[in-house]
Every structure is written in C-alpha cells, then in structure tokens.
mmCIF file of C-alpha atoms in Angstrom:
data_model
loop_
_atom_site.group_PDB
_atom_site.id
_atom_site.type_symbol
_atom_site.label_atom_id
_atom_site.label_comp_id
_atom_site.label_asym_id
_atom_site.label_seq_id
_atom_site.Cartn_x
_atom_site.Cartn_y
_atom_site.Cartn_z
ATOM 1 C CA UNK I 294 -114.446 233.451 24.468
ATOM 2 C CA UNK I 295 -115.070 229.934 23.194
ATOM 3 C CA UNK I 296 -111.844 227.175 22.127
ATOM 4 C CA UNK I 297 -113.891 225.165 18.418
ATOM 5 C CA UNK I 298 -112.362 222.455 17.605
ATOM 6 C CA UNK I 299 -108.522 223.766 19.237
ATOM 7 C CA UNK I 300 -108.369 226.874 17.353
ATOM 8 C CA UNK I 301 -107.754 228.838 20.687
ATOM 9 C CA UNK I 302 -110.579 230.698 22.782
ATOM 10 C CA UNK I 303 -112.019 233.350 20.755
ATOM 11 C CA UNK I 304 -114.486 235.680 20.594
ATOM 12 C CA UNK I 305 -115.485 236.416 16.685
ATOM 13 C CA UNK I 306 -116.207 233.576 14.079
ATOM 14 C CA UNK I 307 -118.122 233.388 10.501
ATOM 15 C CA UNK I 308 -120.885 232.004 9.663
ATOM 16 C CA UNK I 309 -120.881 231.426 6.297
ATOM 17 C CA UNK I 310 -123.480 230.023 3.369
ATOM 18 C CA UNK I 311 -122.178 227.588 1.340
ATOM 19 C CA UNK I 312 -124.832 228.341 -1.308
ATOM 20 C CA UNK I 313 -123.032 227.127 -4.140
ATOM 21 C CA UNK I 314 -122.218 223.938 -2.773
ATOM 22 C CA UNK I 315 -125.482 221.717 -0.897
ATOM 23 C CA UNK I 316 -122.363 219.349 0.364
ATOM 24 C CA UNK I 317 -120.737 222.069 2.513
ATOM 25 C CA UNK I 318 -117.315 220.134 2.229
ATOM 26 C CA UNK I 319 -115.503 222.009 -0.689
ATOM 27 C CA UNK I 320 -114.375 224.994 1.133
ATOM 28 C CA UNK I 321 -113.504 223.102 4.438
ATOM 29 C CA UNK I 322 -111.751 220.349 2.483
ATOM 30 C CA UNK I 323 -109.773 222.500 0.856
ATOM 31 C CA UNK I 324 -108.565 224.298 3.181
ATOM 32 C CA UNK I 325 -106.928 221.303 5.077
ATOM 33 C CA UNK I 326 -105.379 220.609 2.027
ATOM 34 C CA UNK I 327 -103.900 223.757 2.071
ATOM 35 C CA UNK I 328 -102.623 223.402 5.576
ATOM 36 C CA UNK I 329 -101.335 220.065 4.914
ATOM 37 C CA UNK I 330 -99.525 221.847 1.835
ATOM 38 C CA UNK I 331 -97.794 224.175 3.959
ATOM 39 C CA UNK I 332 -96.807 221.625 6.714
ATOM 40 C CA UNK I 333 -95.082 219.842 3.548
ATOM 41 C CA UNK I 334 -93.011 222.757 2.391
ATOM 42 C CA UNK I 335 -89.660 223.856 2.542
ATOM 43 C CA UNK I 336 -88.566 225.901 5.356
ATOM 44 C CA UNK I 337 -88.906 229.774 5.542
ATOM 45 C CA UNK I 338 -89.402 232.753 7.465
ATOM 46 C CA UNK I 339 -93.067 233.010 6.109
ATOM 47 C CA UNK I 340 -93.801 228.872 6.943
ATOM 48 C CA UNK I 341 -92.677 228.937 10.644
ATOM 49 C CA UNK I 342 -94.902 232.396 11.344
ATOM 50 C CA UNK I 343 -97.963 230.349 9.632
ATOM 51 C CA UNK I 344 -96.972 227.246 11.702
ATOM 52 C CA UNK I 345 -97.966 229.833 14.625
ATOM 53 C CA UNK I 346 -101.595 230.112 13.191
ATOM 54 C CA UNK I 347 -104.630 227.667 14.593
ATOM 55 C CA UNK I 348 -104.445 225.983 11.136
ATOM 56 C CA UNK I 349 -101.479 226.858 9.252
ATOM 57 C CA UNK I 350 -102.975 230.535 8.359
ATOM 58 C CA UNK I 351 -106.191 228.342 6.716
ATOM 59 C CA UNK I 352 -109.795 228.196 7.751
ATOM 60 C CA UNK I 353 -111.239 225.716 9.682
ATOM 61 C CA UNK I 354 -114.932 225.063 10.465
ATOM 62 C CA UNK I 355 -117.657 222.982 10.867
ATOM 63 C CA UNK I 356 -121.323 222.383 9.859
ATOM 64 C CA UNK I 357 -124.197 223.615 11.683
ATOM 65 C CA UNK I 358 -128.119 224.681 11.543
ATOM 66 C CA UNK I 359 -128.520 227.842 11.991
ATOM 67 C CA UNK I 360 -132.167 229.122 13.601
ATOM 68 C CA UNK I 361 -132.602 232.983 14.197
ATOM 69 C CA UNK I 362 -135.600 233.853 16.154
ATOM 70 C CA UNK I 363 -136.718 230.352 15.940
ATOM 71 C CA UNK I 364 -136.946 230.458 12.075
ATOM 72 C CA UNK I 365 -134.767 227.795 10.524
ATOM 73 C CA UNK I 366 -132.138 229.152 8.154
ATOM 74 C CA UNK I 367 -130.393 226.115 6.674
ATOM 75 C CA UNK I 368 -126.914 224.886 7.103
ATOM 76 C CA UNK I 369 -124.308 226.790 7.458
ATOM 77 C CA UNK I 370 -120.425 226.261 8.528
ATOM 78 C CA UNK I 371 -118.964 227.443 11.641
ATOM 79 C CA UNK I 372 -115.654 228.956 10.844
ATOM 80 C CA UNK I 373 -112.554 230.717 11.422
ATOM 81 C CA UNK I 374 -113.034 234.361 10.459
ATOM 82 C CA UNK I 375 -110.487 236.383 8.048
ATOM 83 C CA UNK I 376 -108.926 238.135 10.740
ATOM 84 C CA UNK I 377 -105.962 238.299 12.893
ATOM 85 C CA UNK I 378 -106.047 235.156 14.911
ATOM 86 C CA UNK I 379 -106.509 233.265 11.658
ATOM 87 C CA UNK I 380 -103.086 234.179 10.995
ATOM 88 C CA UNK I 381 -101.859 234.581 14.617
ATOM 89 C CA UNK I 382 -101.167 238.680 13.815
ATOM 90 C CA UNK I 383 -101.301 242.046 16.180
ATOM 91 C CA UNK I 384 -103.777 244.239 14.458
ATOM 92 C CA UNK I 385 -101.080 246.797 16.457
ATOM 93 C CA UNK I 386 -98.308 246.054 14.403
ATOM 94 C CA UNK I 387 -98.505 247.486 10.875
ATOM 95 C CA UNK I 388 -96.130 245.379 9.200
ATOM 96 C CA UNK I 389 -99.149 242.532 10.070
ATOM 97 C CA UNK I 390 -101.026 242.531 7.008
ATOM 98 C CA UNK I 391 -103.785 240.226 4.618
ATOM 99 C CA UNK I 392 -105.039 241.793 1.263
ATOM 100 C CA UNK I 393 -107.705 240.200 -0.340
ATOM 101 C CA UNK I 394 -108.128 240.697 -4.158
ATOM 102 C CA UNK I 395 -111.891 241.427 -5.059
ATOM 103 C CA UNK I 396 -112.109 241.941 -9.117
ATOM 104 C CA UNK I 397 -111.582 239.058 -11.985
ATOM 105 C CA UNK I 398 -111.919 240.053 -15.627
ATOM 106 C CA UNK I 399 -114.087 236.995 -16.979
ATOM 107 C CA UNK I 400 -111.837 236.727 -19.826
ATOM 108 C CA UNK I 401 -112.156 240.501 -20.411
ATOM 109 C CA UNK I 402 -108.749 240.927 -21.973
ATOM 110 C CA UNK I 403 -109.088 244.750 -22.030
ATOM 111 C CA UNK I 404 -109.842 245.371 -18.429
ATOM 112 C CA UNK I 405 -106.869 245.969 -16.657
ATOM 113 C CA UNK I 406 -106.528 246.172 -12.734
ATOM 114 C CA UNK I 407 -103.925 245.314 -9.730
ATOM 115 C CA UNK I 408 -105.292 242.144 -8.741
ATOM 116 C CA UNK I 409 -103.927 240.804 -12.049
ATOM 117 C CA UNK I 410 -100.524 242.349 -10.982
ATOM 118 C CA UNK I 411 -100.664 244.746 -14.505
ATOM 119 C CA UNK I 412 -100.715 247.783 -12.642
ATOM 120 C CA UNK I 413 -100.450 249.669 -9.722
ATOM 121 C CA UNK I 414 -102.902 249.662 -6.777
ATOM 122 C CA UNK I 415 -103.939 253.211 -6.823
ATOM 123 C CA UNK I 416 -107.305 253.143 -5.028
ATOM 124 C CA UNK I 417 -109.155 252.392 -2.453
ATOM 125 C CA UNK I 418 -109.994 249.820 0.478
ATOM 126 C CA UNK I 419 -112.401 247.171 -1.210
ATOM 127 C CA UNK I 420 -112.141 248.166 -4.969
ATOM 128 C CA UNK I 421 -109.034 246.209 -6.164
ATOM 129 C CA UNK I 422 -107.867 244.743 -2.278
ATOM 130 C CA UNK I 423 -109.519 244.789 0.466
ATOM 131 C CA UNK I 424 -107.778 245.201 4.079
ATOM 132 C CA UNK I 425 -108.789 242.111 5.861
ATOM 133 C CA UNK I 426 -105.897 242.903 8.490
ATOM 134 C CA UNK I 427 -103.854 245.976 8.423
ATOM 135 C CA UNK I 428 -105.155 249.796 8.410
ATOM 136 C CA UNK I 429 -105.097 251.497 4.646
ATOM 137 C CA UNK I 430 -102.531 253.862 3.795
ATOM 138 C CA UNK I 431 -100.478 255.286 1.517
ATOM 139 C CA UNK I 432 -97.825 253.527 3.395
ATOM 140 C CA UNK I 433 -99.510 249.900 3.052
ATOM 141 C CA UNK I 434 -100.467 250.925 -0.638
ATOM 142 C CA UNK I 435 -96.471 251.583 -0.960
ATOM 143 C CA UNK I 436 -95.405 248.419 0.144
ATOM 144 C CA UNK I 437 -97.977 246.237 -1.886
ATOM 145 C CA UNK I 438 -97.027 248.192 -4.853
ATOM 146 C CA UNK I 439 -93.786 247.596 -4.614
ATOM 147 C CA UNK I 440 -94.553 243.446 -5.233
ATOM 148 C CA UNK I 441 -96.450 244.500 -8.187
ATOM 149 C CA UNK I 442 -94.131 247.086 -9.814
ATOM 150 C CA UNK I 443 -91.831 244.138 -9.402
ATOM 151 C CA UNK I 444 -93.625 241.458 -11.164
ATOM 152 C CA UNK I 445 -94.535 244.024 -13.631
ATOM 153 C CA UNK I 446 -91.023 245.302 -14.869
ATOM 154 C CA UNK I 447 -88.632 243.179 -14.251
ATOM 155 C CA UNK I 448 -87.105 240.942 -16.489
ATOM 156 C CA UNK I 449 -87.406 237.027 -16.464
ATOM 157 C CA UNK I 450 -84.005 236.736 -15.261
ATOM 158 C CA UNK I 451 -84.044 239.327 -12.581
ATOM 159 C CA UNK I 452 -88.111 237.809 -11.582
ATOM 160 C CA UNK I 453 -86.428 234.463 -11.501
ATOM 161 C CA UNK I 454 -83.453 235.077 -9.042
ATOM 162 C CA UNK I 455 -85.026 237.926 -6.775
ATOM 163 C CA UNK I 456 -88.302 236.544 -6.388
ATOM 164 C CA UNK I 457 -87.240 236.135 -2.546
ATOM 165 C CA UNK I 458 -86.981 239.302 -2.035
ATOM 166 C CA UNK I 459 -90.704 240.063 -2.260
ATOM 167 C CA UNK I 460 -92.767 236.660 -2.761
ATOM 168 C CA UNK I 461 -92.886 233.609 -0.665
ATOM 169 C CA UNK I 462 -91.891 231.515 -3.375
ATOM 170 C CA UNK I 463 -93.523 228.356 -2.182
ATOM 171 C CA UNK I 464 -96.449 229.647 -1.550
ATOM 172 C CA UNK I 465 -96.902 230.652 -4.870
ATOM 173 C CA UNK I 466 -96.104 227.262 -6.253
ATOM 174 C CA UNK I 467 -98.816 225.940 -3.826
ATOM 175 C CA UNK I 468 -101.287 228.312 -4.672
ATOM 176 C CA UNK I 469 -101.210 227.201 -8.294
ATOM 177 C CA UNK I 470 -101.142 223.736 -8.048
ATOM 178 C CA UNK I 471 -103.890 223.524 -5.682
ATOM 179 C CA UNK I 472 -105.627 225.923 -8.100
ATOM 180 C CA UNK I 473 -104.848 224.200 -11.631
ATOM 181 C CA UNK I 474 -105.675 220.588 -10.053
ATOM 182 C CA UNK I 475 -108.994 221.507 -8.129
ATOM 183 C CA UNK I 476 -110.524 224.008 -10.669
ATOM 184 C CA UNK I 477 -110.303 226.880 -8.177
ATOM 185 C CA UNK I 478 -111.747 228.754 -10.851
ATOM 186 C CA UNK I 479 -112.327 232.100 -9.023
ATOM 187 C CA UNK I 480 -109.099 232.152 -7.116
ATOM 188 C CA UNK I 481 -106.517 232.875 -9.452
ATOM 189 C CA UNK I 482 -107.135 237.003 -8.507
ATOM 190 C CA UNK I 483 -110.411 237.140 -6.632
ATOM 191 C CA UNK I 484 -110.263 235.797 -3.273
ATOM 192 C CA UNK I 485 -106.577 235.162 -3.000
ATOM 193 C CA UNK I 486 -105.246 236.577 -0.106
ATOM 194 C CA UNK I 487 -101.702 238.516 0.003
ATOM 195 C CA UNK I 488 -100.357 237.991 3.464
ATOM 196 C CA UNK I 489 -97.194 239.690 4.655
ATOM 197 C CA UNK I 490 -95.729 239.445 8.411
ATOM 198 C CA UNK I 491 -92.889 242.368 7.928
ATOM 199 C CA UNK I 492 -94.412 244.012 4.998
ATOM 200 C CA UNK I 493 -91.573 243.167 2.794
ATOM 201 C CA UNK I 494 -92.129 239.345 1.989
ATOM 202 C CA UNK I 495 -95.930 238.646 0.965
ATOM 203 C CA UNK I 496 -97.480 234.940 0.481
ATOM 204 C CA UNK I 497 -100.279 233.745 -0.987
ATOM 205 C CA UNK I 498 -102.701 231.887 1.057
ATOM 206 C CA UNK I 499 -105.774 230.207 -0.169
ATOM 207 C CA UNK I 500 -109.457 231.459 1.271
ATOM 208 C CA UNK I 501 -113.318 231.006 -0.605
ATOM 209 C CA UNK I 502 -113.043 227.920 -2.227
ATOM 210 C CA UNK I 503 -116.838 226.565 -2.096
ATOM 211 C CA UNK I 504 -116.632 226.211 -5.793
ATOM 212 C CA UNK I 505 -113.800 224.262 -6.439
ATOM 213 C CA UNK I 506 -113.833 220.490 -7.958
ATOM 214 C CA UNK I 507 -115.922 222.169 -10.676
ATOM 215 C CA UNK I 508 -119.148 223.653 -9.395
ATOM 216 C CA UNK I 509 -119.996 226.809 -11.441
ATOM 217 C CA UNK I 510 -120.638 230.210 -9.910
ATOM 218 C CA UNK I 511 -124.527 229.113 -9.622
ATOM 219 C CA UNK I 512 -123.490 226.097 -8.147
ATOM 220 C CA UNK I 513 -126.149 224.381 -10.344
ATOM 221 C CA UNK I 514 -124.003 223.063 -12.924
ATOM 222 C CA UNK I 515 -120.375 221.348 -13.322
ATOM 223 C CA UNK I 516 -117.755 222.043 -15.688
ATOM 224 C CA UNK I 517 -115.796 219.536 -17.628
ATOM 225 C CA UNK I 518 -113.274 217.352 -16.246
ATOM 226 C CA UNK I 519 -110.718 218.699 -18.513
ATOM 227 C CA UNK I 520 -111.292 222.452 -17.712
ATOM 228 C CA UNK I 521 -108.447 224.264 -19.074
ATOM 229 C CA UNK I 522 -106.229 226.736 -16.099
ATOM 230 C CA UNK I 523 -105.867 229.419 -16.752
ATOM 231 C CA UNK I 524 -108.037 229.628 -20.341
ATOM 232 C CA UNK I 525 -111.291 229.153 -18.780
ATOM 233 C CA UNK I 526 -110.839 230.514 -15.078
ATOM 234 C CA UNK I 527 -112.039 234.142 -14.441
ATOM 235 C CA UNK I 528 -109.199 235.048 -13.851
ATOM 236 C CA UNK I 529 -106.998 234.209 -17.251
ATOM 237 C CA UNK I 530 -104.612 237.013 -17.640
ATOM 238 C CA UNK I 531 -102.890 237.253 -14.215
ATOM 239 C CA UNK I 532 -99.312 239.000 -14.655
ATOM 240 C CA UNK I 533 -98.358 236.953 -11.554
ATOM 241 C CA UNK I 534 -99.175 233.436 -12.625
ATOM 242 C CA UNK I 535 -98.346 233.995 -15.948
ATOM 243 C CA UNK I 536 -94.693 234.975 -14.605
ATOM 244 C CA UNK I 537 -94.442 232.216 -12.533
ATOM 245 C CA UNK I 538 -95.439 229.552 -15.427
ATOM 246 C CA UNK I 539 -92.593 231.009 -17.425
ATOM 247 C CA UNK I 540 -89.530 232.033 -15.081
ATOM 248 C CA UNK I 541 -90.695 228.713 -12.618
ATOM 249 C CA UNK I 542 -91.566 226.157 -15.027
ATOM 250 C CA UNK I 543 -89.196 223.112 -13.664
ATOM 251 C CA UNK I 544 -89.503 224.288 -9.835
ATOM 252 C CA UNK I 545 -93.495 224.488 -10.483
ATOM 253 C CA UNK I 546 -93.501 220.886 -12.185
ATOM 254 C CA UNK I 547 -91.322 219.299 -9.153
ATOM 255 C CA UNK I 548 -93.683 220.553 -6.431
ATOM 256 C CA UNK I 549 -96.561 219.656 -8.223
ATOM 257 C CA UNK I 550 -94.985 216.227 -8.746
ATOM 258 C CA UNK I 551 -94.499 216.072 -5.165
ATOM 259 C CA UNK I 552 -98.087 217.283 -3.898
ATOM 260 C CA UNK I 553 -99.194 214.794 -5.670
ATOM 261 C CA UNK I 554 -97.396 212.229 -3.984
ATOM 262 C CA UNK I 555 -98.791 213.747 -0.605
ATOM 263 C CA UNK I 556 -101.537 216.783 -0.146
ATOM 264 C CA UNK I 557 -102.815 216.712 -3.391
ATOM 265 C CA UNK I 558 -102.778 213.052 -3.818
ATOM 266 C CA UNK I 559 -106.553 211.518 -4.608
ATOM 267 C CA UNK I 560 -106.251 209.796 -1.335
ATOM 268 C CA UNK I 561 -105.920 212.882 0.961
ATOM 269 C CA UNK I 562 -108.122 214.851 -0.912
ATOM 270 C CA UNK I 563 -111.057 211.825 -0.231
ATOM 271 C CA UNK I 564 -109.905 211.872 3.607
ATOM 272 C CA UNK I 565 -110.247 215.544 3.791
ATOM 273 C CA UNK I 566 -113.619 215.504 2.017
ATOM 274 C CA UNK I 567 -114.913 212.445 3.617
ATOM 275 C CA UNK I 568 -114.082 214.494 7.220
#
C-alpha cells in the first residue's frame, strides 16, 4: 500500500487516458473545484461524511508516462479510483452506496430511461446505473427507485419542501452550477454519480469531466462560448434538473451567485488549472 499525494496508503488506483483532452488538467481541475465546492457548503449529514473522504468524495491525481513492457504509452493521470476509499465507505455495509448513470439521449426526446429520472430503474447492473460501490439487488434497486418515483410524481410543492427527505439538496445545486458554467456537457445523466451513506439521502457528486470548458466528445473541436445548458448538452431532458430549475429557482440563483464569488470564481478555476 502506497500514501499519493495524502490520500491515505492504498492499494488500487486508475490510470486513466485523458484522450479527449492533450492538457490532462480538465478532469483534475475540476474536481478540486468540486471539493472546494463542498468545503463551501452549508452543513449536513451528507457534507461532514464527505469531509471524511481523501478529497471531499472527489478524485485526485496526477500526471504521469506510462511505459508497459518498455513500450511508451503516453501520458496518463494517476488517480483516485471510483471505489470505496474515494468516498471513505465499508463495501460491508449496504447502506454504503455510489451509482453511476451510463446512458444520455443526445437530444433524443423519445428515448426514455432512469438516468433522466422519467422512470423507474428496472434493470440491470451497467445498463441505466452502474454499482461502483454497493452489491445489486432488488433491495438497492428499491431504495434508488424510491428518489426517482419521487422526483417523478410529486408535485412542485411537495418536491420543493421534502426534497430533504431523499436528495442532498446542496449537492444538487452544486452539481448544476458547476455543470451550466463549465459546459460539463456529458454530466447532466451520464457520469454523475448518486452517492448515498444510509441509503435514504443520495447526493450528487461530480466524476469524468475531461471534456468540460468546451472540448467536444472527439476532443478535436470546441464548442461556442455561449453553449446553451441544458439545450445543447446530451443530456437535455433530465426530470431531475428540470425539477430543480423550476421548484429551486431563487435557492439555485443564490448559490450560484455565491460560487462565483469563491469556487467557481475565474480566479480559482485558473489556480486549479494552472496546478
């Protein structure tokens, strides 16, 4: 077991290739925004048991060559995996659980699916969610659908003052700031992870963002400056987002007033991606 950069001695990491993005800093940068977004929030069950995490329940990493049998692969980052020390869990406790959403639309407005929170999660590990932490069953299926039947049916009222009851609420509002200012195109259902601690309360926590500030899916090309969120994301009809504009609209403008006074001001983005 090895201790990177303070993240605790462990034994499993990630390699991962950055192929969209020759600078290697979008994904990394990001992601100490996102732990600098947490750190900033108001206090809550779900905060303090991601203040237990290496980095705020966010990757962390580092750039390196990578050579395999003496043939030179390229560069690569060094990082915290998507397991259970990333968010300081017991892979014995089955309340301890992160969900990763796998499937956008791509502005398919017929095709309908869980991620976007418009119906039930009915089958398996990998199609809809994947089970990054946790063991599938029908009971873990039962408590994620529960979130989901509740953004789905309940009225704007009852999703406004309940919303505690099954969502983080602030990390939610993070999520979608960092999202709508960075052009975290693919995030808004693929790649978000759902991340629950008593499998009652569930968070959203930011992971994969090597294409944000605008690189396409090719990484070859950027998009414009004034790329519209959610209209032009591949993700554009999320139930959950879509709720949150409408029932959330003043506490959503006031956070992301005051992340940009702090994580997401221009300044701390440049530190992070200068780092």
């Amino acid at each position: 077991k090895k201790d990177f950069k303070g993240w605790g001695a462990q034994s499993k990491f990630c390699l991962k290739a950055n192929y969209v993005d020759t600078t290697h800093t979008r994904n990394l940068s990001g992601a100490r925004i996102a732990y600098d977004m947490v750190a900033s929030r108001p206090d809550s069950e779900f905060k303090q048991q991601l203040l237990q995490c290496p980095r705020n329940g966010a990757v962390d990493g580092f750039p390196i060559k990578l050579y395999f049998n003496g043939e030179f692969y390229g560069i690569y980052t060094w990082n915290i995996p998507k397991d259970t020390w990333m968010f300081n869990m017991d892979k014995n406790n089955p309340n301890h659980v992160v969900l990763c959403a796998e499937r956008n639309t791509d502005g398919n407005a017929n095709a309908i699916n869980s991620c976007q929170f418009r119906q039930l999660w009915t089958n398996g590990d990998g199609q809809d969610w994947s089970v990054e932490v946790g063991t599938m069953s029908e009971d873990l299926r039962t408590k994620f659908n529960r979130v989901i039947n509740f953004v789905m049916t309940s009225t704007d009222q009852e999703f406004h003052d309940n919303i505690g009851e099954y969502f983080d609420l602030y990390s939610l509002l993070d999520y979608y700031c960092f999202s709508y200012l960075t052009c975290h195109l693919d995030g808004l259902a693929k790649n978000m992870l759902m991340v629950t601690y008593d499998g009652v309360i569930w968070g959203a926590s930011l992971y994969d963002m090597d294409s944000i500030y605008g690189v396409n899916w090719t990484g070859g090309a950027y998009v414009a400056t004034n790329y519209q969120c959610p209209e032009q994301y591949q993700e554009q009809f999320s139930l959950l987002w879509q709720r949150i504009e409408r029932c959330f609209g003043v506490e959503l403008y006031t956070r992301y007033r005051e992340l940009r006074q702090e994580a997401l001001s221009l300044s701390n983005i440049v530190k992070h991606v200068e780092e």
